[in-house]
PDB file of C-alpha atoms in Angstrom:
ATOM      1  CA  MET A 182       0.000   0.000   0.000  1.00 48.00           C
ATOM      2  CA  ALA A 183       2.809   2.385   0.913  1.00 46.00           C
ATOM      3  CA  ALA A 184       4.764   1.364  -2.208  1.00 47.00           C
ATOM      4  CA  THR A 185       1.775   2.205  -4.400  1.00 48.00           C
ATOM      5  CA  ALA A 186       1.410   5.661  -2.840  1.00 46.00           C
ATOM      6  CA  THR A 187       5.127   6.268  -3.297  1.00 49.00           C
ATOM      7  CA  ALA A 188       4.958   5.287  -6.995  1.00 46.00           C
ATOM      8  CA  SER A 189       1.984   7.566  -7.571  1.00 49.00           C
ATOM      9  CA  SER A 190       3.734  10.499  -5.934  1.00 51.00           C
ATOM     10  CA  PHE A 191       6.810   9.775  -8.066  1.00 47.00           C
ATOM     11  CA  ASN A 192       4.870   9.562 -11.331  1.00 59.00           C
ATOM     12  CA  LEU A 193       3.116  12.926 -10.785  1.00 59.00           C
ATOM     13  CA  PRO A 194       6.246  15.119 -11.224  1.00 64.00           C
ATOM     14  CA  VAL A 195       7.347  12.984 -14.157  1.00 61.00           C
ATOM     15  CA  ALA A 196       3.984  13.462 -15.854  1.00 60.00           C
ATOM     16  CA  SER A 197       4.188  17.209 -15.259  1.00 63.00           C
ATOM     17  CA  VAL A 198       7.630  17.364 -16.831  1.00 60.00           C
ATOM     18  CA  LEU A 199       6.479  15.315 -19.815  1.00 62.00           C
ATOM     19  CA  LEU A 200       3.466  17.617 -20.251  1.00 61.00           C
ATOM     20  CA  VAL A 201       5.675  20.727 -20.205  1.00 58.00           C
ATOM     21  CA  LEU A 202       8.040  19.154 -22.737  1.00 59.00           C
ATOM     22  CA  LEU A 203       5.104  18.283 -24.979  1.00 59.00           C
ATOM     23  CA  LEU A 204       3.778  21.845 -24.821  1.00 59.00           C
ATOM     24  CA  CYS A 205       7.232  23.239 -25.628  1.00 55.00           C
ATOM     25  CA  LEU A 206       7.545  20.924 -28.613  1.00 51.00           C
ATOM     26  CA  GLN A 207       4.128  21.995 -29.898  1.00 53.00           C
ATOM     27  CA  SER A 208       4.977  25.657 -29.368  1.00 52.00           C
ATOM     28  CA  GLY A 209       8.290  25.234 -31.129  1.00 52.00           C
ATOM     29  CA  GLY A 210       6.609  23.412 -33.978  1.00 57.00           C
ATOM     30  CA  GLY A 211       4.003  26.182 -34.330  1.00 65.00           C
ATOM     31  CA  GLN A 212       6.718  28.846 -34.330  1.00 75.00           C
ATOM     32  CA  LYS A 213       8.684  26.921 -36.955  1.00 79.00           C
ATOM     33  CA  LYS A 214       5.588  26.622 -39.120  1.00 81.00           C
ATOM     34  CA  LYS A 215       4.942  30.347 -38.759  1.00 82.00           C
ATOM     35  CA  GLU A 216       8.505  31.173 -39.800  1.00 86.00           C
ATOM     36  CA  ASN A 217       8.274  28.859 -42.815  1.00 88.00           C
ATOM     37  CA  MET A 218       4.991  30.473 -43.860  1.00 88.00           C
ATOM     38  CA  LEU A 219       6.490  33.959 -43.544  1.00 90.00           C
ATOM     39  CA  ALA A 220       9.571  32.986 -45.554  1.00 91.00           C
ATOM     40  CA  GLU A 221       7.335  31.518 -48.256  1.00 92.00           C
ATOM     41  CA  LYS A 222       5.285  34.717 -48.486  1.00 92.00           C
ATOM     42  CA  VAL A 223       8.386  36.920 -48.650  1.00 92.00           C
ATOM     43  CA  ASP A 224       9.961  34.741 -51.344  1.00 93.00           C
ATOM     44  CA  GLN A 225       6.755  34.858 -53.397  1.00 93.00           C
ATOM     45  CA  MET A 226       6.511  38.652 -53.093  1.00 93.00           C
ATOM     46  CA  MET A 227      10.166  39.027 -54.094  1.00 94.00           C
ATOM     47  CA  GLU A 228       9.631  36.787 -57.122  1.00 94.00           C
ATOM     48  CA  TRP A 229       6.633  38.829 -58.272  1.00 93.00           C
ATOM     49  CA  SER A 230       8.513  42.057 -57.646  1.00 92.00           C
ATOM     50  CA  SER A 231      11.427  40.847 -59.773  1.00 90.00           C
ATOM     51  CA  ARG A 232       9.034  40.460 -62.722  1.00 92.00           C
ATOM     52  CA  ARG A 233       7.311  43.825 -62.374  1.00 92.00           C
ATOM     53  CA  SER A 234       7.676  46.708 -59.952  1.00 94.00           C
ATOM     54  CA  VAL A 235       3.944  46.854 -59.163  1.00 95.00           C
ATOM     55  CA  ILE A 236       2.370  43.528 -58.195  1.00 95.00           C
ATOM     56  CA  ARG A 237      -1.188  43.007 -59.453  1.00 95.00           C
ATOM     57  CA  MET A 238      -3.472  41.387 -56.894  1.00 94.00           C
ATOM     58  CA  ASN A 239      -6.959  39.959 -56.827  1.00 93.00           C
ATOM     59  CA  GLY A 240      -9.059  39.336 -53.738  1.00 92.00           C
ATOM     60  CA  ASP A 241      -7.388  36.068 -52.735  1.00 93.00           C
ATOM     61  CA  LYS A 242      -3.838  37.382 -53.110  1.00 94.00           C
ATOM     62  CA  PHE A 243      -4.721  40.547 -51.222  1.00 95.00           C
ATOM     63  CA  ARG A 244      -6.143  38.656 -48.255  1.00 93.00           C
ATOM     64  CA  ARG A 245      -3.237  36.204 -48.128  1.00 93.00           C
ATOM     65  CA  PHE A 246      -0.228  38.464 -48.736  1.00 94.00           C
ATOM     66  CA  VAL A 247      -1.462  41.833 -47.444  1.00 93.00           C
ATOM     67  CA  LYS A 248      -4.074  41.234 -44.766  1.00 91.00           C
ATOM     68  CA  ALA A 249      -3.277  37.848 -43.250  1.00 89.00           C
ATOM     69  CA  PRO A 250      -0.405  37.342 -40.754  1.00 86.00           C
ATOM     70  CA  PRO A 251       2.424  36.559 -40.475  1.00 87.00           C
ATOM     71  CA  ARG A 252       3.962  39.527 -42.293  1.00 88.00           C
ATOM     72  CA  ASN A 253       7.157  41.473 -41.596  1.00 91.00           C
ATOM     73  CA  TYR A 254       6.978  43.763 -44.636  1.00 94.00           C
ATOM     74  CA  SER A 255       4.979  46.876 -45.493  1.00 94.00           C
ATOM     75  CA  VAL A 256       2.727  47.024 -48.541  1.00 95.00           C
ATOM     76  CA  ILE A 257       1.619  50.079 -50.529  1.00 96.00           C
ATOM     77  CA  VAL A 258      -1.632  49.356 -52.362  1.00 96.00           C
ATOM     78  CA  MET A 259      -3.214  51.457 -55.078  1.00 96.00           C
ATOM     79  CA  PHE A 260      -6.921  50.773 -55.420  1.00 95.00           C
ATOM     80  CA  THR A 261      -7.915  51.806 -58.912  1.00 93.00           C
ATOM     81  CA  ALA A 262     -10.153  51.219 -61.939  1.00 91.00           C
ATOM     82  CA  LEU A 263      -8.033  51.100 -65.079  1.00 91.00           C
ATOM     83  CA  GLN A 264     -10.388  49.296 -67.419  1.00 89.00           C
ATOM     84  CA  PRO A 265     -11.479  51.470 -70.394  1.00 86.00           C
ATOM     85  CA  GLN A 266     -15.168  51.026 -69.620  1.00 85.00           C
ATOM     86  CA  ARG A 267     -14.638  52.737 -66.248  1.00 82.00           C
ATOM     87  CA  GLN A 268     -13.538  55.965 -68.004  1.00 80.00           C
ATOM     88  CA  CYS A 269     -11.317  56.965 -65.086  1.00 85.00           C
ATOM     89  CA  SER A 270      -8.735  59.316 -66.579  1.00 80.00           C
ATOM     90  CA  VAL A 271      -7.488  60.228 -63.112  1.00 85.00           C
ATOM     91  CA  CYS A 272      -6.759  56.547 -62.459  1.00 89.00           C
ATOM     92  CA  ARG A 273      -4.541  56.356 -65.537  1.00 89.00           C
ATOM     93  CA  GLN A 274      -2.653  59.505 -64.589  1.00 88.00           C
ATOM     94  CA  ALA A 275      -2.161  58.300 -61.013  1.00 91.00           C
ATOM     95  CA  ASN A 276      -1.038  54.900 -62.280  1.00 93.00           C
ATOM     96  CA  GLU A 277       1.716  56.508 -64.358  1.00 92.00           C
ATOM     97  CA  GLU A 278       3.075  58.337 -61.292  1.00 92.00           C
ATOM     98  CA  TYR A 279       2.734  55.168 -59.209  1.00 95.00           C
ATOM     99  CA  GLN A 280       4.741  53.191 -61.764  1.00 95.00           C
ATOM    100  CA  VAL A 281       7.498  55.821 -61.718  1.00 94.00           C
ATOM    101  CA  LEU A 282       7.694  55.586 -57.926  1.00 95.00           C
ATOM    102  CA  ALA A 283       7.679  51.775 -57.871  1.00 95.00           C
ATOM    103  CA  ASN A 284      10.390  51.592 -60.537  1.00 94.00           C
ATOM    104  CA  SER A 285      12.492  54.089 -58.587  1.00 94.00           C
ATOM    105  CA  TRP A 286      12.306  51.794 -55.543  1.00 95.00           C
ATOM    106  CA  ARG A 287      12.761  48.543 -57.458  1.00 93.00           C
ATOM    107  CA  TYR A 288      15.957  49.642 -59.219  1.00 92.00           C
ATOM    108  CA  SER A 289      17.500  51.583 -56.347  1.00 91.00           C
ATOM    109  CA  SER A 290      20.449  50.324 -54.299  1.00 90.00           C
ATOM    110  CA  ALA A 291      18.293  50.469 -51.149  1.00 90.00           C
ATOM    111  CA  PHE A 292      15.723  47.971 -52.477  1.00 92.00           C
ATOM    112  CA  SER A 293      14.818  45.284 -49.941  1.00 92.00           C
ATOM    113  CA  ASN A 294      12.018  42.926 -48.940  1.00 92.00           C
ATOM    114  CA  LYS A 295      10.681  45.418 -46.375  1.00 94.00           C
ATOM    115  CA  LEU A 296       8.429  47.278 -48.829  1.00 95.00           C
ATOM    116  CA  PHE A 297       6.341  46.193 -51.801  1.00 96.00           C
ATOM    117  CA  PHE A 298       4.109  48.069 -54.249  1.00 96.00           C
ATOM    118  CA  THR A 299       0.860  46.441 -55.311  1.00 96.00           C
ATOM    119  CA  VAL A 300      -2.311  47.372 -57.172  1.00 96.00           C
ATOM    120  CA  VAL A 301      -5.903  46.123 -56.861  1.00 96.00           C
ATOM    121  CA  ASP A 302      -8.123  46.894 -59.820  1.00 94.00           C
ATOM    122  CA  TYR A 303     -11.852  47.111 -59.175  1.00 92.00           C
ATOM    123  CA  ASP A 304     -12.639  44.648 -61.963  1.00 91.00           C
ATOM    124  CA  GLU A 305     -10.220  42.101 -60.484  1.00 91.00           C
ATOM    125  CA  GLY A 306     -10.944  42.631 -56.785  1.00 90.00           C
ATOM    126  CA  ALA A 307     -14.395  44.134 -56.296  1.00 90.00           C
ATOM    127  CA  ASP A 308     -14.719  42.090 -53.094  1.00 92.00           C
ATOM    128  CA  VAL A 309     -11.698  43.927 -51.660  1.00 93.00           C
ATOM    129  CA  PHE A 310     -13.363  47.288 -52.320  1.00 92.00           C
ATOM    130  CA  GLN A 311     -16.485  46.039 -50.530  1.00 91.00           C
ATOM    131  CA  GLN A 312     -14.454  44.640 -47.633  1.00 91.00           C
ATOM    132  CA  LEU A 313     -12.758  48.016 -47.080  1.00 91.00           C
ATOM    133  CA  ASN A 314     -15.966  50.028 -47.718  1.00 90.00           C
ATOM    134  CA  MET A 315     -14.181  51.853 -50.519  1.00 87.00           C
ATOM    135  CA  ASN A 316     -16.311  53.684 -53.089  1.00 84.00           C
ATOM    136  CA  SER A 317     -13.800  55.878 -54.920  1.00 83.00           C
ATOM    137  CA  ALA A 318     -10.675  55.403 -56.978  1.00 87.00           C
ATOM    138  CA  PRO A 319      -7.800  55.908 -57.109  1.00 91.00           C
ATOM    139  CA  THR A 320      -6.899  55.456 -53.436  1.00 93.00           C
ATOM    140  CA  PHE A 321      -3.464  54.769 -51.934  1.00 96.00           C
ATOM    141  CA  MET A 322      -3.134  52.868 -48.653  1.00 95.00           C
ATOM    142  CA  HIS A 323      -0.227  51.686 -46.555  1.00 96.00           C
ATOM    143  CA  PHE A 324      -0.530  48.355 -44.745  1.00 95.00           C
ATOM    144  CA  PRO A 325       2.174  48.303 -42.036  1.00 94.00           C
ATOM    145  CA  ALA A 326       4.216  45.251 -41.134  1.00 90.00           C
ATOM    146  CA  LYS A 327       2.611  45.174 -37.687  1.00 88.00           C
ATOM    147  CA  GLY A 328      -0.843  46.236 -36.633  1.00 87.00           C
ATOM    148  CA  LYS A 329      -3.759  47.595 -38.626  1.00 89.00           C
ATOM    149  CA  PRO A 330      -3.674  50.638 -40.921  1.00 91.00           C
ATOM    150  CA  LYS A 331      -4.370  53.949 -39.220  1.00 92.00           C
ATOM    151  CA  ARG A 332      -6.021  57.026 -40.633  1.00 91.00           C
ATOM    152  CA  ALA A 333      -2.672  58.476 -41.719  1.00 92.00           C
ATOM    153  CA  ASP A 334      -1.993  55.289 -43.697  1.00 94.00           C
ATOM    154  CA  THR A 335      -4.497  56.495 -46.309  1.00 93.00           C
ATOM    155  CA  PHE A 336      -2.912  59.009 -48.669  1.00 94.00           C
ATOM    156  CA  ASP A 337      -4.728  62.359 -48.882  1.00 89.00           C
ATOM    157  CA  LEU A 338      -5.010  62.404 -52.643  1.00 85.00           C
ATOM    158  CA  GLN A 339      -7.477  65.282 -52.904  1.00 79.00           C
ATOM    159  CA  ARG A 340      -5.309  67.673 -50.903  1.00 81.00           C
ATOM    160  CA  ILE A 341      -1.796  66.673 -51.935  1.00 83.00           C
ATOM    161  CA  GLY A 342      -2.188  65.261 -55.440  1.00 82.00           C
ATOM    162  CA  PHE A 343      -0.612  62.066 -56.741  1.00 86.00           C
ATOM    163  CA  ALA A 344       2.841  63.168 -57.922  1.00 88.00           C
ATOM    164  CA  SER A 345       5.538  60.547 -57.340  1.00 92.00           C
ATOM    165  CA  GLU A 346       7.519  62.905 -55.131  1.00 92.00           C
ATOM    166  CA  GLN A 347       4.529  63.486 -52.849  1.00 92.00           C
ATOM    167  CA  LEU A 348       3.861  59.752 -52.610  1.00 94.00           C
ATOM    168  CA  ALA A 349       7.524  59.124 -51.767  1.00 94.00           C
ATOM    169  CA  LYS A 350       7.381  61.699 -48.971  1.00 94.00           C
ATOM    170  CA  TRP A 351       4.234  60.082 -47.542  1.00 95.00           C
ATOM    171  CA  ILE A 352       5.847  56.628 -47.677  1.00 95.00           C
ATOM    172  CA  ALA A 353       8.927  57.958 -45.866  1.00 94.00           C
ATOM    173  CA  ASP A 354       6.673  59.279 -43.089  1.00 94.00           C
ATOM    174  CA  ARG A 355       4.873  55.951 -42.714  1.00 93.00           C
ATOM    175  CA  THR A 356       7.716  53.449 -43.204  1.00 93.00           C
ATOM    176  CA  ASP A 357      11.027  55.355 -42.791  1.00 88.00           C
ATOM    177  CA  VAL A 358      11.945  54.096 -46.276  1.00 92.00           C
ATOM    178  CA  GLN A 359      13.500  56.872 -48.342  1.00 93.00           C
ATOM    179  CA  ILE A 360      12.836  56.628 -52.079  1.00 93.00           C
ATOM    180  CA  ARG A 361      14.591  58.913 -54.521  1.00 92.00           C
ATOM    181  CA  VAL A 362      12.341  59.356 -57.540  1.00 92.00           C
ATOM    182  CA  PHE A 363      13.991  58.826 -60.914  1.00 89.00           C
ATOM    183  CA  ARG A 364      11.856  59.881 -63.839  1.00 84.00           C
ATOM    184  CA  PRO A 365      12.511  58.591 -67.357  1.00 78.00           C
ATOM    185  CA  PRO A 366      14.068  61.268 -69.560  1.00 78.00           C
ATOM    186  CA  ASN A 367      11.495  63.524 -71.172  1.00 72.00           C
ATOM    187  CA  TYR A 368      12.841  65.638 -74.002  1.00 76.00           C
ATOM    188  CA  SER A 369       9.546  67.265 -74.963  1.00 76.00           C
ATOM    189  CA  GLY A 370      10.299  70.373 -72.872  1.00 76.00           C
ATOM    190  CA  THR A 371      13.788  70.709 -74.370  1.00 85.00           C
ATOM    191  CA  ILE A 372      12.444  70.292 -77.890  1.00 89.00           C
ATOM    192  CA  ALA A 373       9.692  72.855 -77.285  1.00 86.00           C
ATOM    193  CA  LEU A 374      12.232  75.343 -75.891  1.00 86.00           C
ATOM    194  CA  ALA A 375      14.528  74.798 -78.857  1.00 91.00           C
ATOM    195  CA  LEU A 376      11.638  75.367 -81.271  1.00 90.00           C
ATOM    196  CA  LEU A 377      10.637  78.538 -79.438  1.00 88.00           C
ATOM    197  CA  VAL A 378      14.186  79.904 -79.512  1.00 91.00           C
ATOM    198  CA  SER A 379      14.459  79.021 -83.198  1.00 91.00           C
ATOM    199  CA  LEU A 380      11.153  80.739 -83.944  1.00 89.00           C
ATOM    200  CA  VAL A 381      12.119  83.910 -82.069  1.00 83.00           C
ATOM    201  CA  GLY A 382      15.570  83.908 -83.635  1.00 86.00           C
ATOM    202  CA  GLY A 383      14.126  83.455 -87.120  1.00 87.00           C
ATOM    203  CA  LEU A 384      11.638  86.271 -86.527  1.00 80.00           C
ATOM    204  CA  LEU A 385      14.379  88.624 -85.360  1.00 77.00           C
ATOM    205  CA  TYR A 386      16.514  87.702 -88.354  1.00 81.00           C
ATOM    206  CA  LEU A 387      13.689  88.394 -90.815  1.00 80.00           C
ATOM    207  CA  ARG A 388      12.956  91.710 -89.136  1.00 75.00           C
ATOM    208  CA  ARG A 389      16.598  92.633 -88.553  1.00 75.00           C
ATOM    209  CA  ASN A 390      16.186  95.870 -90.491  1.00 79.00           C
ATOM    210  CA  ASN A 391      13.116  96.913 -88.551  1.00 78.00           C
ATOM    211  CA  LEU A 392      13.186  96.028 -84.857  1.00 73.00           C
ATOM    212  CA  GLU A 393      10.842  98.725 -83.665  1.00 76.00           C
ATOM    213  CA  PHE A 394       8.304  96.072 -82.589  1.00 69.00           C
ATOM    214  CA  ILE A 395      10.649  95.155 -79.728  1.00 76.00           C
ATOM    215  CA  TYR A 396       9.831  98.521 -78.164  1.00 77.00           C
ATOM    216  CA  ASN A 397       6.087  97.976 -78.521  1.00 78.00           C
ATOM    217  CA  LYS A 398       4.613  98.608 -75.080  1.00 81.00           C
ATOM    218  CA  THR A 399       1.353  96.830 -75.885  1.00 79.00           C
ATOM    219  CA  GLY A 400       3.145  93.624 -76.834  1.00 79.00           C
ATOM    220  CA  TRP A 401       5.189  93.575 -73.647  1.00 81.00           C
ATOM    221  CA  ALA A 402       2.088  94.374 -71.612  1.00 83.00           C
ATOM    222  CA  MET A 403       0.227  91.407 -73.152  1.00 84.00           C
ATOM    223  CA  ALA A 404       3.164  89.097 -72.417  1.00 85.00           C
ATOM    224  CA  ALA A 405       3.321  90.316 -68.813  1.00 87.00           C
ATOM    225  CA  LEU A 406      -0.416  89.790 -68.388  1.00 85.00           C
ATOM    226  CA  CYS A 407      -0.130  86.209 -69.669  1.00 85.00           C
ATOM    227  CA  VAL A 408       2.507  85.459 -67.015  1.00 86.00           C
ATOM    228  CA  VAL A 409       0.395  87.117 -64.308  1.00 87.00           C
ATOM    229  CA  PHE A 410      -2.721  85.173 -65.341  1.00 84.00           C
ATOM    230  CA  ALA A 411      -0.807  81.894 -65.301  1.00 83.00           C
ATOM    231  CA  MET A 412       0.629  82.503 -61.827  1.00 84.00           C
ATOM    232  CA  THR A 413      -2.494  83.903 -60.166  1.00 84.00           C
ATOM    233  CA  SER A 414      -4.677  81.096 -61.504  1.00 82.00           C
ATOM    234  CA  GLY A 415      -2.530  78.399 -59.889  1.00 82.00           C
ATOM    235  CA  GLN A 416      -0.641  76.955 -62.850  1.00 80.00           C
ATOM    236  CA  MET A 417       2.558  76.686 -60.803  1.00 79.00           C
ATOM    237  CA  TRP A 418       0.672  74.809 -58.074  1.00 75.00           C
ATOM    238  CA  ASN A 419      -0.620  72.414 -60.746  1.00 77.00           C
ATOM    239  CA  HIS A 420       2.910  71.848 -62.009  1.00 73.00           C
ATOM    240  CA  ILE A 421       4.218  71.053 -58.518  1.00 69.00           C
ATOM    241  CA  ARG A 422       1.335  68.985 -57.121  1.00 67.00           C
ATOM    242  CA  GLY A 423       0.066  67.340 -60.309  1.00 68.00           C
ATOM    243  CA  PRO A 424      -3.692  67.398 -59.513  1.00 74.00           C
ATOM    244  CA  PRO A 425      -6.261  65.770 -61.828  1.00 74.00           C
ATOM    245  CA  TYR A 426      -8.030  67.871 -64.438  1.00 80.00           C
ATOM    246  CA  ALA A 427     -11.429  67.105 -62.868  1.00 80.00           C
ATOM    247  CA  HIS A 428     -13.055  64.497 -60.641  1.00 74.00           C
ATOM    248  CA  LYS A 429     -15.708  62.045 -61.761  1.00 71.00           C
ATOM    249  CA  ASN A 430     -17.886  60.493 -59.069  1.00 70.00           C
ATOM    250  CA  PRO A 431     -17.828  56.712 -59.697  1.00 61.00           C
ATOM    251  CA  GLN A 432     -21.294  56.287 -58.183  1.00 63.00           C
ATOM    252  CA  ASN A 433     -23.367  58.766 -60.182  1.00 68.00           C
ATOM    253  CA  GLY A 434     -20.901  59.741 -62.930  1.00 70.00           C
ATOM    254  CA  GLN A 435     -21.115  63.453 -62.060  1.00 78.00           C
ATOM    255  CA  VAL A 436     -18.002  65.442 -62.981  1.00 81.00           C
ATOM    256  CA  SER A 437     -16.726  68.119 -60.584  1.00 81.00           C
ATOM    257  CA  TYR A 438     -14.556  70.920 -61.912  1.00 82.00           C
ATOM    258  CA  ILE A 439     -14.331  72.842 -58.610  1.00 83.00           C
ATOM    259  CA  HIS A 440     -12.569  71.186 -55.669  1.00 77.00           C
ATOM    260  CA  GLY A 441     -14.538  71.018 -52.420  1.00 74.00           C
ATOM    261  CA  SER A 442     -11.537  71.906 -50.260  1.00 70.00           C
ATOM    262  CA  SER A 443      -9.884  75.310 -49.932  1.00 70.00           C
ATOM    263  CA  GLN A 444      -6.464  73.614 -49.786  1.00 68.00           C
ATOM    264  CA  ALA A 445      -6.596  71.964 -53.213  1.00 73.00           C
ATOM    265  CA  GLN A 446      -7.814  72.550 -56.750  1.00 80.00           C
ATOM    266  CA  PHE A 447      -8.362  70.825 -60.076  1.00 82.00           C
ATOM    267  CA  VAL A 448      -6.638  71.872 -63.297  1.00 84.00           C
ATOM    268  CA  ALA A 449     -10.004  72.863 -64.767  1.00 85.00           C
ATOM    269  CA  GLU A 450     -10.551  75.161 -61.794  1.00 86.00           C
ATOM    270  CA  SER A 451      -7.340  77.052 -62.541  1.00 86.00           C
ATOM    271  CA  HIS A 452      -8.446  77.461 -66.167  1.00 87.00           C
ATOM    272  CA  ILE A 453     -11.747  78.942 -65.004  1.00 89.00           C
ATOM    273  CA  ILE A 454      -9.910  81.394 -62.732  1.00 88.00           C
ATOM    274  CA  LEU A 455      -7.598  82.339 -65.592  1.00 87.00           C
ATOM    275  CA  LEU A 456     -10.536  83.153 -67.876  1.00 90.00           C
ATOM    276  CA  LEU A 457     -12.267  85.182 -65.149  1.00 90.00           C
ATOM    277  CA  ASN A 458      -9.109  87.205 -64.459  1.00 89.00           C
ATOM    278  CA  ALA A 459      -8.646  87.807 -68.177  1.00 89.00           C
ATOM    279  CA  ALA A 460     -12.258  88.976 -68.537  1.00 91.00           C
ATOM    280  CA  ILE A 461     -11.932  91.374 -65.591  1.00 90.00           C
ATOM    281  CA  THR A 462      -8.673  92.772 -66.955  1.00 88.00           C
ATOM    282  CA  MET A 463     -10.184  93.229 -70.413  1.00 87.00           C
ATOM    283  CA  GLY A 464     -13.108  95.062 -68.857  1.00 88.00           C
ATOM    284  CA  MET A 465     -10.789  97.407 -66.994  1.00 87.00           C
ATOM    285  CA  VAL A 466      -8.821  98.096 -70.184  1.00 83.00           C
ATOM    286  CA  LEU A 467     -11.999  98.876 -72.121  1.00 84.00           C
ATOM    287  CA  LEU A 468     -13.213 101.209 -69.375  1.00 85.00           C
ATOM    288  CA  ASN A 469      -9.887 103.024 -69.391  1.00 81.00           C
ATOM    289  CA  GLU A 470      -9.928 103.320 -73.171  1.00 78.00           C
ATOM    290  CA  ALA A 471     -13.482 104.639 -73.107  1.00 78.00           C
ATOM    291  CA  ALA A 472     -12.602 107.270 -70.508  1.00 77.00           C
ATOM    292  CA  THR A 473      -9.457 108.515 -72.256  1.00 77.00           C
ATOM    293  CA  SER A 474     -10.513 108.315 -75.906  1.00 70.00           C
ATOM    294  CA  LYS A 475     -11.493 111.448 -77.805  1.00 66.00           C
ATOM    295  CA  GLY A 476     -14.099 109.789 -79.984  1.00 59.00           C
ATOM    296  CA  ASP A 477     -17.858 110.137 -80.076  1.00 60.00           C
ATOM    297  CA  VAL A 478     -19.439 110.667 -76.642  1.00 57.00           C
ATOM    298  CA  GLY A 479     -22.234 108.216 -77.449  1.00 59.00           C
ATOM    299  CA  LYS A 480     -19.764 105.440 -78.209  1.00 54.00           C
ATOM    300  CA  ARG A 481     -17.886 106.221 -75.022  1.00 54.00           C
ATOM    301  CA  ARG A 482     -21.116 105.858 -73.027  1.00 58.00           C
ATOM    302  CA  ILE A 483     -21.885 102.528 -74.684  1.00 55.00           C
ATOM    303  CA  VAL A 484     -18.405 101.168 -73.919  1.00 51.00           C
ATOM    304  CA  GLY A 485     -18.556 102.533 -70.370  1.00 52.00           C
TER     305      GLY A 485
END
C-alpha cells in the first residue's frame, strides 16, 4: 500500500515534466511553421517584384499576402479602376506616377524585402473594395508590417495630389523608407524650348532691319499679363502637385470641376480662374480706353 502511494507520488512530477516538454515541442513546432509560412510569403513577393515593380493582386492574393499574418513587410496598395469602360482618366494619370515611384524603388540600391508596391483593380478585386468600404478610386493605402492601418496610412489624394515625389514623402513618413524618384528622360520640354528659340531667332533675323516692334509697349504688356494670369490662376501649383483635371464620381458619374476643399484645386478650376481674371482685366482696359478716348461721346457711353 505504501509502495503504491510512493509510486503515484513519483509519477506525478514525471507526468508534469512530460506535459511541459510536450507543450514546448508543440509551441516550437508552431513557431517553426509560422517562420516557414512567412519565408514563403516573402519569397513569393520578391519573385513577383522581380518580374514587375507593381504587383497586381486579386481578392485572394490581397487577403493572403497583405491582410493575413504573419507579415514582416509593409505594402503600398493602389486601389484603382483602369479598365477602359470605367472611363477613369485620373486613375490612368495616377497609375503613371505610381509606376514611376515603384520603378524608382525597385531599381534603387536600397531595395529590400521590407516594402512592396501592389495594385488592386476594381474589376479584379471588387470584393476587396467592398471589404474596405471603398467607393472611390484611385486610393493609396499603406498596410504596415505590424498592426492595422491607421487614418494616416491612407494618402490624402485630394489635398496633396498624386505626384511621385509626394507619394515618396508620404511613404517615408509611414515606413522610414527613403525613395529617390527617378523619372525617365522627357525631351519634350527641351524640344519645345529649342523650337521657341528658333522661332524667335528666325523672326528677329527676318525683321533685322526693322526692330521697332521690340519697343512695342502693348506687346510687352500682353506678355506680362499672360505670365500674371498663369501665376495667379494656380498653374505653378498644378505643375508642382500634379492634380487631376477634374473628378468624376464613380457612383453617379457626375463630374466636378471645382474642388470642395480650400487647400486643393483641379486643373479645370485654374483654367476657369484664368478666364475670369482675363475677362476682368479686359473690362478694366476697355473702361480706361473709353474714358481717355477722344471719340464720339455716345460710343464712349456705350463702352462705359
